[in-house]
Every structure is written in C-alpha cells, then in structure tokens.
CSV table of N, CA and C in Angstrom, one decimal:
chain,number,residue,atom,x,y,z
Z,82,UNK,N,85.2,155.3,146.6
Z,82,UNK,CA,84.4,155.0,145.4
Z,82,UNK,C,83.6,156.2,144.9
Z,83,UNK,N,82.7,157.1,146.1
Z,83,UNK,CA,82.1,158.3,145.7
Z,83,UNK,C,83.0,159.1,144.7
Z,84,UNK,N,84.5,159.4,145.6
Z,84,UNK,CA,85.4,160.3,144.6
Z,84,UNK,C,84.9,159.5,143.3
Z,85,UNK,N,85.5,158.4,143.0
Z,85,UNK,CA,86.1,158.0,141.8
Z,85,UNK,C,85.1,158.4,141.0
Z,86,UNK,N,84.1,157.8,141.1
Z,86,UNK,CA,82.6,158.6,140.5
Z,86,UNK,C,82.3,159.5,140.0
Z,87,UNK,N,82.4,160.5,141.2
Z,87,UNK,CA,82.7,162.1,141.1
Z,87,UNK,C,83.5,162.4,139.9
Z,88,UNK,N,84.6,162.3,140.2
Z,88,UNK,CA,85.6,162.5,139.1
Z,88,UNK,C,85.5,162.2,137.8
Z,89,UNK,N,85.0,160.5,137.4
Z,89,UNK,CA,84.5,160.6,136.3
Z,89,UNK,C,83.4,160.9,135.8
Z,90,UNK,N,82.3,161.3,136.4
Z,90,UNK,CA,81.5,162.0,135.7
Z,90,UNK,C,81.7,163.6,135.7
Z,91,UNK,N,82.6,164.1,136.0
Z,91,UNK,CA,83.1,165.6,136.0
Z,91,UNK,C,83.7,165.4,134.7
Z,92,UNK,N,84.9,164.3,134.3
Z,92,UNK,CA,85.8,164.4,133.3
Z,92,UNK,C,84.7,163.6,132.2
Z,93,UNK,N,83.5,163.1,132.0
Z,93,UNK,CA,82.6,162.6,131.5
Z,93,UNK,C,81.6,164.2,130.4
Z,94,UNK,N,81.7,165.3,131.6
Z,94,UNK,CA,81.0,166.1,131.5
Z,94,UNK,C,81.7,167.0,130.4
Z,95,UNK,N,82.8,167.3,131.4
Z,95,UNK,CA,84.1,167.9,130.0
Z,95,UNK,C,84.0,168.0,129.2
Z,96,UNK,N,84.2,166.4,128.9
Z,96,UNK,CA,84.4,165.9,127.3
Z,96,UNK,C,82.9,166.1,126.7
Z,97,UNK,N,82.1,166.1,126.7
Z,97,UNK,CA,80.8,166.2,126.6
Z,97,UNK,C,80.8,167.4,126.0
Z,98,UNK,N,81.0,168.2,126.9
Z,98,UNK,CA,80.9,170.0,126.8
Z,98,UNK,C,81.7,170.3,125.7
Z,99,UNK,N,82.9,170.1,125.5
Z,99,UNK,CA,83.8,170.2,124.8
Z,99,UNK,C,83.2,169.5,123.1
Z,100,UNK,N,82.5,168.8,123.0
Z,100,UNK,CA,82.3,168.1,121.7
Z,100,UNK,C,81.1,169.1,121.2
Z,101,UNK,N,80.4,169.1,121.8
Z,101,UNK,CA,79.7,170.1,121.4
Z,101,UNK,C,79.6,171.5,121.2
Z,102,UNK,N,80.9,172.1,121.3
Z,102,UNK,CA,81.4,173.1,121.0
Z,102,UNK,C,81.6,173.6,119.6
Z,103,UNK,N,81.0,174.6,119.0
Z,103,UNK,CA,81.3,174.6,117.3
Z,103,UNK,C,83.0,174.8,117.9
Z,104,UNK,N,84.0,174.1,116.7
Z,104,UNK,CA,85.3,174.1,117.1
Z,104,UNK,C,85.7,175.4,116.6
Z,105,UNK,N,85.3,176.3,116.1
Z,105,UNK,CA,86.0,178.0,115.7
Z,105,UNK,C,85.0,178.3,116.2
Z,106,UNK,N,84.6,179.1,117.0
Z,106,UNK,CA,83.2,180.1,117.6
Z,106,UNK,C,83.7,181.0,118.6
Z,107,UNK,N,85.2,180.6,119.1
Z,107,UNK,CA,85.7,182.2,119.9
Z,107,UNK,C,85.6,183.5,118.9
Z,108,UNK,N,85.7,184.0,119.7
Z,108,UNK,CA,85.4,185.6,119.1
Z,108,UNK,C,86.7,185.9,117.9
Z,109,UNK,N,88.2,185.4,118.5
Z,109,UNK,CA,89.5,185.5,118.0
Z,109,UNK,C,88.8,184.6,116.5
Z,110,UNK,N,88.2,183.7,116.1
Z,110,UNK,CA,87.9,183.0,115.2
Z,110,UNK,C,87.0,183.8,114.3
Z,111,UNK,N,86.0,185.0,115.0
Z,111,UNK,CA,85.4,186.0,114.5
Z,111,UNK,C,86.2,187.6,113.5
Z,112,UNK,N,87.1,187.8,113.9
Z,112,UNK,CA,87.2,189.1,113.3
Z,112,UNK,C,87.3,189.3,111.9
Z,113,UNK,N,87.8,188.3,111.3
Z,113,UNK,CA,87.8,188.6,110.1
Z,113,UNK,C,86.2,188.4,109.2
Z,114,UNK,N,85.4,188.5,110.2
Z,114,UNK,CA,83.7,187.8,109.7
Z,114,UNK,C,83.3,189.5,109.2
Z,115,UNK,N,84.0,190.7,109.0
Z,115,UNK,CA,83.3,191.9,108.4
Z,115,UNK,C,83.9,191.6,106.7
Z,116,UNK,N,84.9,190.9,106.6
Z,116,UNK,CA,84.7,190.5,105.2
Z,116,UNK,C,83.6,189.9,104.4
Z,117,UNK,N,83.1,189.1,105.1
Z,117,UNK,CA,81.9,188.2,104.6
Z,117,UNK,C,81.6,188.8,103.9
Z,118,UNK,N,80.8,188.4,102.5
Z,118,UNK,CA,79.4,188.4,101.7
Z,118,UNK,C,80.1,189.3,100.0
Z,119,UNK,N,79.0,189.7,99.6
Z,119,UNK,CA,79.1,189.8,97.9
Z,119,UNK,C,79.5,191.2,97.6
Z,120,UNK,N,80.7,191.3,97.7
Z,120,UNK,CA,81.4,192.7,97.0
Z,120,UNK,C,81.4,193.2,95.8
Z,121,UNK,N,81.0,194.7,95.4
Z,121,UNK,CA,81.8,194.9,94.3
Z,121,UNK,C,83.1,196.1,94.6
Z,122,UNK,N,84.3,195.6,93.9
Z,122,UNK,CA,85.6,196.1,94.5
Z,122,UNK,C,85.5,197.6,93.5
Z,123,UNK,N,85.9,198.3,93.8
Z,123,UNK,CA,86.3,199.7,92.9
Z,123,UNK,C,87.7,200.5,93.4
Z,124,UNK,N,88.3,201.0,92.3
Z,124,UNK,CA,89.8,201.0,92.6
Z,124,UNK,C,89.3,202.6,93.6
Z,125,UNK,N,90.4,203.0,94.8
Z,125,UNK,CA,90.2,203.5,95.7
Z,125,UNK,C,90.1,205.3,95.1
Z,126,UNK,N,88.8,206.0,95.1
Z,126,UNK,CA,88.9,207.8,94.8
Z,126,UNK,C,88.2,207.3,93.6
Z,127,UNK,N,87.4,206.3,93.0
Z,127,UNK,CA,87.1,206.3,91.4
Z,127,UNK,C,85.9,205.7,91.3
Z,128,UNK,N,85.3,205.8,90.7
Z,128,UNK,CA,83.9,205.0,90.2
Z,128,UNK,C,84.4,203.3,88.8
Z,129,UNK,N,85.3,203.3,89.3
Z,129,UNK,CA,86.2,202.2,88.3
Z,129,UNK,C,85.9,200.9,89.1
Z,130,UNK,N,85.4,199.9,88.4
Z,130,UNK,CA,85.1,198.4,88.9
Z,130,UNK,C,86.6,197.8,88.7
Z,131,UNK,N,87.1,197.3,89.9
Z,131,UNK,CA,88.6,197.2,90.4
Z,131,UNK,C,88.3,195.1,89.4
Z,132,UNK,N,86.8,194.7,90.5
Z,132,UNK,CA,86.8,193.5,90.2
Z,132,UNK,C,85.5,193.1,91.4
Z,133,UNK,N,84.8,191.7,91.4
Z,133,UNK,CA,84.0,191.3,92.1
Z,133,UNK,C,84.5,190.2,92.7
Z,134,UNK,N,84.2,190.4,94.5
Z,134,UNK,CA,84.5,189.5,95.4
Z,134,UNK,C,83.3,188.7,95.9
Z,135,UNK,N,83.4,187.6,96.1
Z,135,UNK,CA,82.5,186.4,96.8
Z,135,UNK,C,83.2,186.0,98.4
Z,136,UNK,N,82.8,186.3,99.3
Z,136,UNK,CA,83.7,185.9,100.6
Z,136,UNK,C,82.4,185.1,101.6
Z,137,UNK,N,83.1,184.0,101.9
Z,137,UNK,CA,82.2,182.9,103.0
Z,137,UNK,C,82.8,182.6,103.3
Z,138,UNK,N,82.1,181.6,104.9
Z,138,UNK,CA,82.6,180.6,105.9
Z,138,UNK,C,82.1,179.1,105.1
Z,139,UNK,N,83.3,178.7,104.8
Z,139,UNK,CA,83.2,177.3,104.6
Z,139,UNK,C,83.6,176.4,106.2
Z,140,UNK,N,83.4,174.9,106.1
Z,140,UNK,CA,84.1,174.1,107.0
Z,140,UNK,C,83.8,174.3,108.2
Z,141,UNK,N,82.6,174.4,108.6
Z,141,UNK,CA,82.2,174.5,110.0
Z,141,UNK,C,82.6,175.9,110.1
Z,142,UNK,N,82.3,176.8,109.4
Z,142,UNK,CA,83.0,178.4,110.1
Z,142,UNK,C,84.4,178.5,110.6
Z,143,UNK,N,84.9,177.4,109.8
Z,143,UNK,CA,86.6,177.6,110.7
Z,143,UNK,C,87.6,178.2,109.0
Z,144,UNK,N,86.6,178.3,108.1
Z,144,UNK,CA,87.9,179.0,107.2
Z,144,UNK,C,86.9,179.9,106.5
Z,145,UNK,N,87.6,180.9,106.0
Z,145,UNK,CA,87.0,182.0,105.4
Z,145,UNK,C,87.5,182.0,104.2
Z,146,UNK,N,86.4,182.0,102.6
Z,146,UNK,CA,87.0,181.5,101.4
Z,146,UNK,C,86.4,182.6,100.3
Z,147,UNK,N,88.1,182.9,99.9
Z,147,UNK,CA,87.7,184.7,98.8
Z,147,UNK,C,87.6,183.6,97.2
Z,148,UNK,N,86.6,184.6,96.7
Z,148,UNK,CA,86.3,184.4,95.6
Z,148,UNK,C,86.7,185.5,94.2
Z,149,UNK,N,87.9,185.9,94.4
Z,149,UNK,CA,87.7,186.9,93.1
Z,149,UNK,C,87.9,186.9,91.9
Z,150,UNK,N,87.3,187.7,91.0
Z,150,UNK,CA,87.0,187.9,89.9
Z,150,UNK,C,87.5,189.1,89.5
Z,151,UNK,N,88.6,189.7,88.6
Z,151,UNK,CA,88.9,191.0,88.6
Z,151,UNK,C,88.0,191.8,87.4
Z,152,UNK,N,88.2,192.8,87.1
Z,152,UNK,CA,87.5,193.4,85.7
Z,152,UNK,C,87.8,192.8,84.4
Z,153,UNK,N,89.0,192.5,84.5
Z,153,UNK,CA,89.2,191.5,83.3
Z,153,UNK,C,89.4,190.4,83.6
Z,154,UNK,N,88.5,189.9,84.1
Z,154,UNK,CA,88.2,188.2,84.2
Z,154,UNK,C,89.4,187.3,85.1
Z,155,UNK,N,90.3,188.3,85.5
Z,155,UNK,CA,91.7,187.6,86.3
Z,155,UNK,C,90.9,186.9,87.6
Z,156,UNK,N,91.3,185.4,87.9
Z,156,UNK,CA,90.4,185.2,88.9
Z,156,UNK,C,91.4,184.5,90.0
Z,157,UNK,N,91.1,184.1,91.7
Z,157,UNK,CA,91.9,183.9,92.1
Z,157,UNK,C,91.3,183.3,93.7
Z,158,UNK,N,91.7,182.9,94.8
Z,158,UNK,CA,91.1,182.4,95.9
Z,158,UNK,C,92.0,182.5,96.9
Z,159,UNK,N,91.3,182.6,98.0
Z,159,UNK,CA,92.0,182.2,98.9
Z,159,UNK,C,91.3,181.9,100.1
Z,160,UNK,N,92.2,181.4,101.0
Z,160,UNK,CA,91.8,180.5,102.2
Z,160,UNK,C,92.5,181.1,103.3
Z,161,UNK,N,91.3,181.4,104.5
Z,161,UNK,CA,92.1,182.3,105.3
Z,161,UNK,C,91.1,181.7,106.8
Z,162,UNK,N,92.6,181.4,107.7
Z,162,UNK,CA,92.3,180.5,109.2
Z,162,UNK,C,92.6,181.5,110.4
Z,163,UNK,N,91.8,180.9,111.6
Z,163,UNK,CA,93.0,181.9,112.3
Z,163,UNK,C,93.7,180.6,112.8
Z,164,UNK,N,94.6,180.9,113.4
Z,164,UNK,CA,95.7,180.2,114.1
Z,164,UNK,C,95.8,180.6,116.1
Z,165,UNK,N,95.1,179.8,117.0
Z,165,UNK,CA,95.0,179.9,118.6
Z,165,UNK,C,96.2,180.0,119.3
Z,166,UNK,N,97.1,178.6,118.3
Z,166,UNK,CA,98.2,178.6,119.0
Z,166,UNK,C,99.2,179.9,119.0
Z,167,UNK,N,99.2,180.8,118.0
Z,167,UNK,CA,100.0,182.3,117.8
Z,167,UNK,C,99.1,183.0,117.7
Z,168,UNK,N,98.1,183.0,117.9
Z,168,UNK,CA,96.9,183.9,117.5
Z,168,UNK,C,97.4,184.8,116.3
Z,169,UNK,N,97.2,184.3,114.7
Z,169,UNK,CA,97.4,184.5,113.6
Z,169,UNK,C,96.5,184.8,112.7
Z,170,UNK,N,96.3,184.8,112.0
Z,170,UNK,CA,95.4,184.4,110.9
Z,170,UNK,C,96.2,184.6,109.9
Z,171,UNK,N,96.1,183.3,109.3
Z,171,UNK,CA,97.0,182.7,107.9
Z,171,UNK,C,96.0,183.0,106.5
Z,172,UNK,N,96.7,183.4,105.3
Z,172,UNK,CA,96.0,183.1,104.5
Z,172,UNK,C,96.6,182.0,102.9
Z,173,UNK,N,96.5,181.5,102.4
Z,173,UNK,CA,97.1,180.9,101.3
Z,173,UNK,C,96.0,181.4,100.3
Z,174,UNK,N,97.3,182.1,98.7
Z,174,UNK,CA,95.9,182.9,98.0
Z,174,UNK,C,96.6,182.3,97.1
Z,175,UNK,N,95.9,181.6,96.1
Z,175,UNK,CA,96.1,180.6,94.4
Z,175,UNK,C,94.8,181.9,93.1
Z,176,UNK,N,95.8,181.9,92.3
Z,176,UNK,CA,95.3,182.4,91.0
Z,176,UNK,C,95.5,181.4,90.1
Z,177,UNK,N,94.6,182.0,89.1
Z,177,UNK,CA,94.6,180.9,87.8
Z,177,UNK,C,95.9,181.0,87.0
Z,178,UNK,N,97.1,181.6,87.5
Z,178,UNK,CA,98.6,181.6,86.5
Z,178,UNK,C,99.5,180.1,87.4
Z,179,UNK,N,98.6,180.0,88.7
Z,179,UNK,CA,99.4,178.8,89.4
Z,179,UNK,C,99.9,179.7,90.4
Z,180,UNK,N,100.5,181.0,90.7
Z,180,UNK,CA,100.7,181.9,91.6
Z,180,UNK,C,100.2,181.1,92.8
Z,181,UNK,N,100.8,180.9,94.1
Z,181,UNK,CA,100.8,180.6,95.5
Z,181,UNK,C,101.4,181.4,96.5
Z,182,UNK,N,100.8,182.7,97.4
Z,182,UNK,CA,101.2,183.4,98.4
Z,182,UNK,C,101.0,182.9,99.5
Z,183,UNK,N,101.6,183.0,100.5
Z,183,UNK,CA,101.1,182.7,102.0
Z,183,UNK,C,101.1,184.2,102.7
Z,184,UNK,N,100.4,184.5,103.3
Z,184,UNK,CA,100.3,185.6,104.1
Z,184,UNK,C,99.9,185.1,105.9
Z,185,UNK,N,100.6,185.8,106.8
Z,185,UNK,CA,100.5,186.3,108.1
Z,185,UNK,C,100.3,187.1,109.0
Z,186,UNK,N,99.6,187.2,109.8
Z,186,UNK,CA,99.2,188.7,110.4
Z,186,UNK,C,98.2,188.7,111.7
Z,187,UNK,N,97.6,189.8,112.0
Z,187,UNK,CA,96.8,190.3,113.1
Z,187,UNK,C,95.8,191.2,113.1
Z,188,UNK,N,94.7,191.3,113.7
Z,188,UNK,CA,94.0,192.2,113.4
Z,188,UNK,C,94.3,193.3,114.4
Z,189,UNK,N,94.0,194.2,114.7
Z,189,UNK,CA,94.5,195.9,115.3
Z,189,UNK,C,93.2,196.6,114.9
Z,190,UNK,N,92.3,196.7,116.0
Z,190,UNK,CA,91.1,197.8,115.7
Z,190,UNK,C,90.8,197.0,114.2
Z,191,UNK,N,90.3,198.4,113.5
Z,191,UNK,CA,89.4,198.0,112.6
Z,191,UNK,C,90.7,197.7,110.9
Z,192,UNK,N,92.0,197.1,111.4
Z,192,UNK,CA,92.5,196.9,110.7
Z,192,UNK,C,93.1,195.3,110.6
Z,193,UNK,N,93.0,194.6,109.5
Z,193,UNK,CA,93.7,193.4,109.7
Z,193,UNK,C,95.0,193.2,108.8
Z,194,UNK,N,96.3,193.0,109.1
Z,194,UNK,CA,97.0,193.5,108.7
Z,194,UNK,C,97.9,192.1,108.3
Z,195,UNK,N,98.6,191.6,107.7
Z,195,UNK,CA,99.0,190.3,107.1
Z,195,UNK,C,100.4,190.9,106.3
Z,196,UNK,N,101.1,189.9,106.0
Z,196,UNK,CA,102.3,189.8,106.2
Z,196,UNK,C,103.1,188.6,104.8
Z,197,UNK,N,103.6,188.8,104.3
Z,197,UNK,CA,104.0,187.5,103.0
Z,197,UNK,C,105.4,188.1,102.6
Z,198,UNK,N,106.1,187.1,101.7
Z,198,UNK,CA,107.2,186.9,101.3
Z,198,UNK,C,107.0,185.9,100.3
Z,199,UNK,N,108.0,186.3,99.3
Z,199,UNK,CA,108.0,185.5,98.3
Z,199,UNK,C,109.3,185.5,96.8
Z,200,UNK,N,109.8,184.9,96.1
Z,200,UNK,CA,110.7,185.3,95.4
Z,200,UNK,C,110.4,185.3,93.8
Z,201,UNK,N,110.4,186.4,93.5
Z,201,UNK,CA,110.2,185.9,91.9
Z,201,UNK,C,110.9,185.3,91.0
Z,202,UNK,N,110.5,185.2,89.5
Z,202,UNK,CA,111.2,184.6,88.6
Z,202,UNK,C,112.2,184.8,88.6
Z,203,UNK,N,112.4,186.1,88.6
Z,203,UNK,CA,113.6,186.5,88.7
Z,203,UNK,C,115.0,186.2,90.0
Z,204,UNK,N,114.1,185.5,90.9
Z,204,UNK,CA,114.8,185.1,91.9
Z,204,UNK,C,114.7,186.6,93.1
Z,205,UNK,N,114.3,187.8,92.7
Z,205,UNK,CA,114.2,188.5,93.8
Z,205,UNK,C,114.0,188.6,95.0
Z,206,UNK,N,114.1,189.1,96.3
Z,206,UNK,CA,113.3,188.4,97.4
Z,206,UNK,C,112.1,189.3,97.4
Z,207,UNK,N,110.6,189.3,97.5
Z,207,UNK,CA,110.1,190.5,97.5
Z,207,UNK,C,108.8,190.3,99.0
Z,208,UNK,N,109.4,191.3,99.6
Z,208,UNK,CA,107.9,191.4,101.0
Z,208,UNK,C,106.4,191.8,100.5
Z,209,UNK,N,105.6,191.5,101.1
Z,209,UNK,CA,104.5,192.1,100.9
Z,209,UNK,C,103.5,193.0,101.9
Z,210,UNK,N,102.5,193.8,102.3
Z,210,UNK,CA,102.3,194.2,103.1
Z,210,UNK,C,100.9,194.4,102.9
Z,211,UNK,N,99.8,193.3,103.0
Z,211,UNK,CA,98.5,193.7,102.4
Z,211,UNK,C,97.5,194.0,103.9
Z,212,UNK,N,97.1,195.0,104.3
Z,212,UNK,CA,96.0,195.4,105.0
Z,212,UNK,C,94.6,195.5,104.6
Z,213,UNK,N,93.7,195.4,105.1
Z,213,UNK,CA,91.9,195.5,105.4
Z,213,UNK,C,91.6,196.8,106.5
Z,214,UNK,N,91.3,197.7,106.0
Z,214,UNK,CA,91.0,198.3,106.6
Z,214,UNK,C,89.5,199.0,106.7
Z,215,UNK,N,88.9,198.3,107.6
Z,215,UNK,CA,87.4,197.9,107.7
Z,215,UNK,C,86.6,199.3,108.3
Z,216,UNK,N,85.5,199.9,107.7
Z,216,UNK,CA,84.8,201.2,108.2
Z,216,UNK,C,83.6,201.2,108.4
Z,217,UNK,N,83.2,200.3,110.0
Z,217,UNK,CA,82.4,199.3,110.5
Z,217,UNK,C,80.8,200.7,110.3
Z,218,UNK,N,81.1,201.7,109.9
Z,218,UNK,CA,80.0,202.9,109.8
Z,218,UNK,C,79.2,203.0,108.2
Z,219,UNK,N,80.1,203.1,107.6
Z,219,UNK,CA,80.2,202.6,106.3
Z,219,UNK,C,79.5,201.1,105.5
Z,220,UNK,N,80.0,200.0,106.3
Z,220,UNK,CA,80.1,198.9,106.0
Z,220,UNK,C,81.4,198.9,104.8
Z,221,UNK,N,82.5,199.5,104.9
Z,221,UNK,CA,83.1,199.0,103.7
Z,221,UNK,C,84.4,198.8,104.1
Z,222,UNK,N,85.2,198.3,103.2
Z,222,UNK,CA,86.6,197.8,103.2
Z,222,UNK,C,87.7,198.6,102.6
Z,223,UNK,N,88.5,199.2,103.3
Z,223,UNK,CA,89.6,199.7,101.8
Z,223,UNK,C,90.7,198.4,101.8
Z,224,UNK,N,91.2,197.5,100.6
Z,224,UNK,CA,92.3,197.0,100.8
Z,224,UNK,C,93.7,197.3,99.9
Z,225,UNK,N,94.6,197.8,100.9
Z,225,UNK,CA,95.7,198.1,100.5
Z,225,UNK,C,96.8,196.7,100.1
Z,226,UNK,N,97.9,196.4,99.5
Z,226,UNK,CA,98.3,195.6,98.8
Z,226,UNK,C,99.6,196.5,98.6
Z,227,UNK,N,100.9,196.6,99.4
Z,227,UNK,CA,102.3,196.9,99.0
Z,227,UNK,C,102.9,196.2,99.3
Z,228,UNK,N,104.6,196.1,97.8
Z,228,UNK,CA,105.1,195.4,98.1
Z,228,UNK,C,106.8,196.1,97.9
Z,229,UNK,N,107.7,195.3,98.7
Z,229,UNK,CA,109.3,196.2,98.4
Z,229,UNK,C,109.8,195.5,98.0
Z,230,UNK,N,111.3,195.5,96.8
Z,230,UNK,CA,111.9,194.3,96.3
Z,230,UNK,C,113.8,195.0,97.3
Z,231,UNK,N,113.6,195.8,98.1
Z,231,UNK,CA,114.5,196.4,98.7
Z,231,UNK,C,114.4,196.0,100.6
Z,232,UNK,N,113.7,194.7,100.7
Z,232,UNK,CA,114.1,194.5,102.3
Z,232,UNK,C,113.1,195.5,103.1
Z,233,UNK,N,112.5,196.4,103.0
Z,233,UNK,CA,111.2,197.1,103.7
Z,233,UNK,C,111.7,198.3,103.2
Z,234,UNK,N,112.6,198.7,102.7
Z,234,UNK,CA,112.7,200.3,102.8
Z,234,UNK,C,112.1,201.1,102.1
Z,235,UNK,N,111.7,200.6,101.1
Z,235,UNK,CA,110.9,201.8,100.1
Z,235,UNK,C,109.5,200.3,99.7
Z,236,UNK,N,108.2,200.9,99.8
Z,236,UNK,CA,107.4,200.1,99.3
Z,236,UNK,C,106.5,200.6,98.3
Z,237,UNK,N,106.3,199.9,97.3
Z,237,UNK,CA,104.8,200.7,95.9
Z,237,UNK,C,103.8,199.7,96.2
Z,238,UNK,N,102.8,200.6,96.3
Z,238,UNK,CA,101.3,200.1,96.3
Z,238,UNK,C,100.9,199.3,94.8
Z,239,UNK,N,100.6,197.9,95.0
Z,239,UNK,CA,100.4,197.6,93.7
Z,239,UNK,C,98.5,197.1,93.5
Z,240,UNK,N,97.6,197.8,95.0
Z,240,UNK,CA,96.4,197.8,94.6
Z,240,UNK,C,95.8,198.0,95.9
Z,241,UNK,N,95.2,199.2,95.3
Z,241,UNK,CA,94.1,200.0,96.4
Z,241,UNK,C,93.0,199.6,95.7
Z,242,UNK,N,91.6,198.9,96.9
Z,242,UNK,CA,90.8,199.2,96.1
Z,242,UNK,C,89.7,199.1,97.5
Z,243,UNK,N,88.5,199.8,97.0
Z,243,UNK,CA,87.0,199.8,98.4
Z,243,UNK,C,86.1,199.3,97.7
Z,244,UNK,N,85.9,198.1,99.0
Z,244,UNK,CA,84.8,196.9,98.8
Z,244,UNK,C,83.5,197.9,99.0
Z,245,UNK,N,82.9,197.6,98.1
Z,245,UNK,CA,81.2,198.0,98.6
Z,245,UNK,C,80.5,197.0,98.6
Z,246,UNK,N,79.2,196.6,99.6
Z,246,UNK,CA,78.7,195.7,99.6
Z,246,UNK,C,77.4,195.5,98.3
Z,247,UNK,N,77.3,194.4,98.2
Z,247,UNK,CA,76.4,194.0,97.0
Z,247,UNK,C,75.0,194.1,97.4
C-alpha cells in the first residue's frame, strides 16, 4: 500500500510540475528572442529606410509575430514557432497581395538561417534562402533574402537590409 502511494504521489507531483511549466520557456524556444521589439529596417551600406518592423511574443511566448511595413506602405506578417520535435523553427509569412511562404531552418551562432520553396505564376520552381544575421555587440540584425529559379546553383539577393533598433 506504502509503494502504491508513493508512486502516486510521485506521478501526482509530475503532473503538477509539468502544468506549471510556461509551455515554450526552454532556451531552444529562446533564440530567436534577439528579433524582438521596434525596428527601423535600412537597405544594407545606405542611410535608405528599407521599411519598419514591429516583432513580439504572442500566445504565451510560444510564437513570435513580424509586423512589417515597407517604405512604400507594402505590408506583411509572419508567424514564427520553434518546432522540439526537429528542433526547427518554422515560419509562415502572408502579405497584403495574398502571397503565403513557409520557411524552415536553424539557428548556428549568431545566425538564423531558414529555408522555403515555392512556385510561381509562372509555375517555376523557385528556393529561397533568407538568413538573420544577428550582431549581439551592435544590437543589430543584417537580413539577407536569396532566391534561385535554377535548383541552388546560382542565387540573386532580392533584399538586404540592417535592423536598427527603435
């Protein structure tokens, strides 16, 4: 009878422990938290306003939600998780034309590097290659944005730009 006891209040305690756990608070749920807060973006080498970002933890800190705004009013969002089971982080990004990317990836030192595919109008297949590369001295972000319509072999940058904080 002691065991049985024992045991349930061990597996009593668990569950206990476990509930009160914020459910994203490992560290792996942390790295992308140097995005956070009120950017203004400028295209990379220039004093040129690229566009303005808004980035927060929505949903219990388990998603991280972009707000941008480009220089000419182009606006657009996205939602970005990590993932435990592959240790991932996903992002889904919607603009105001209806445009929908999925991106995948990892972070690496002070870079977070994501991953997408997609086909255009035209039916092409085209990869993407968008990195964060974070300059925790700095506080700033450069983010790179390349894509190939040739399978990885040759890629064009279609947006460099460095976050400075607001």
């Amino acid at each position: 009878m002691r065991v049985l006891v024992s045991i349930t209040l061990f597996i009593l305690a668990q569950t206990l422990s476990a509930q009160n756990q914020q459910p994203c608070s490992t560290e792996a749920h942390r790295q992308f938290d140097f995005w956070i807060g009120e950017w203004t973006v400028y295209k990379t080498g220039t004093d040129t306003v690229a566009g303005h970002n808004s980035v927060r933890q929505i949903l219990e800190s388990c998603v991280i939600e972009e707000n941008w705004t480009s220089a000419t009013g182009w606006q657009g969002k996205s939602f970005n998780t990590y993932n435990p089971v592959d240790s991932t982080w996903n992002q889904v990004w919607v603009d105001q034309s209806g445009a929908t990317y999925h991106f995948s990836g990892r972070r690496e030192g002070d870079v977070m590097q994501l991953y997408g595919e997609t086909a255009s109008q035209k039916g092409e297949h085209i990869l993407f290659d968008f990195s964060f590369h974070y300059k925790p001295e700095e506080d700033t972000i450069r983010q790179v944005w390349k894509m190939s319509k040739d399978e990885g072999h040759n890629w064009q940058v279609i947006f460099d730009g460095t976050y400075v904080k607001e």
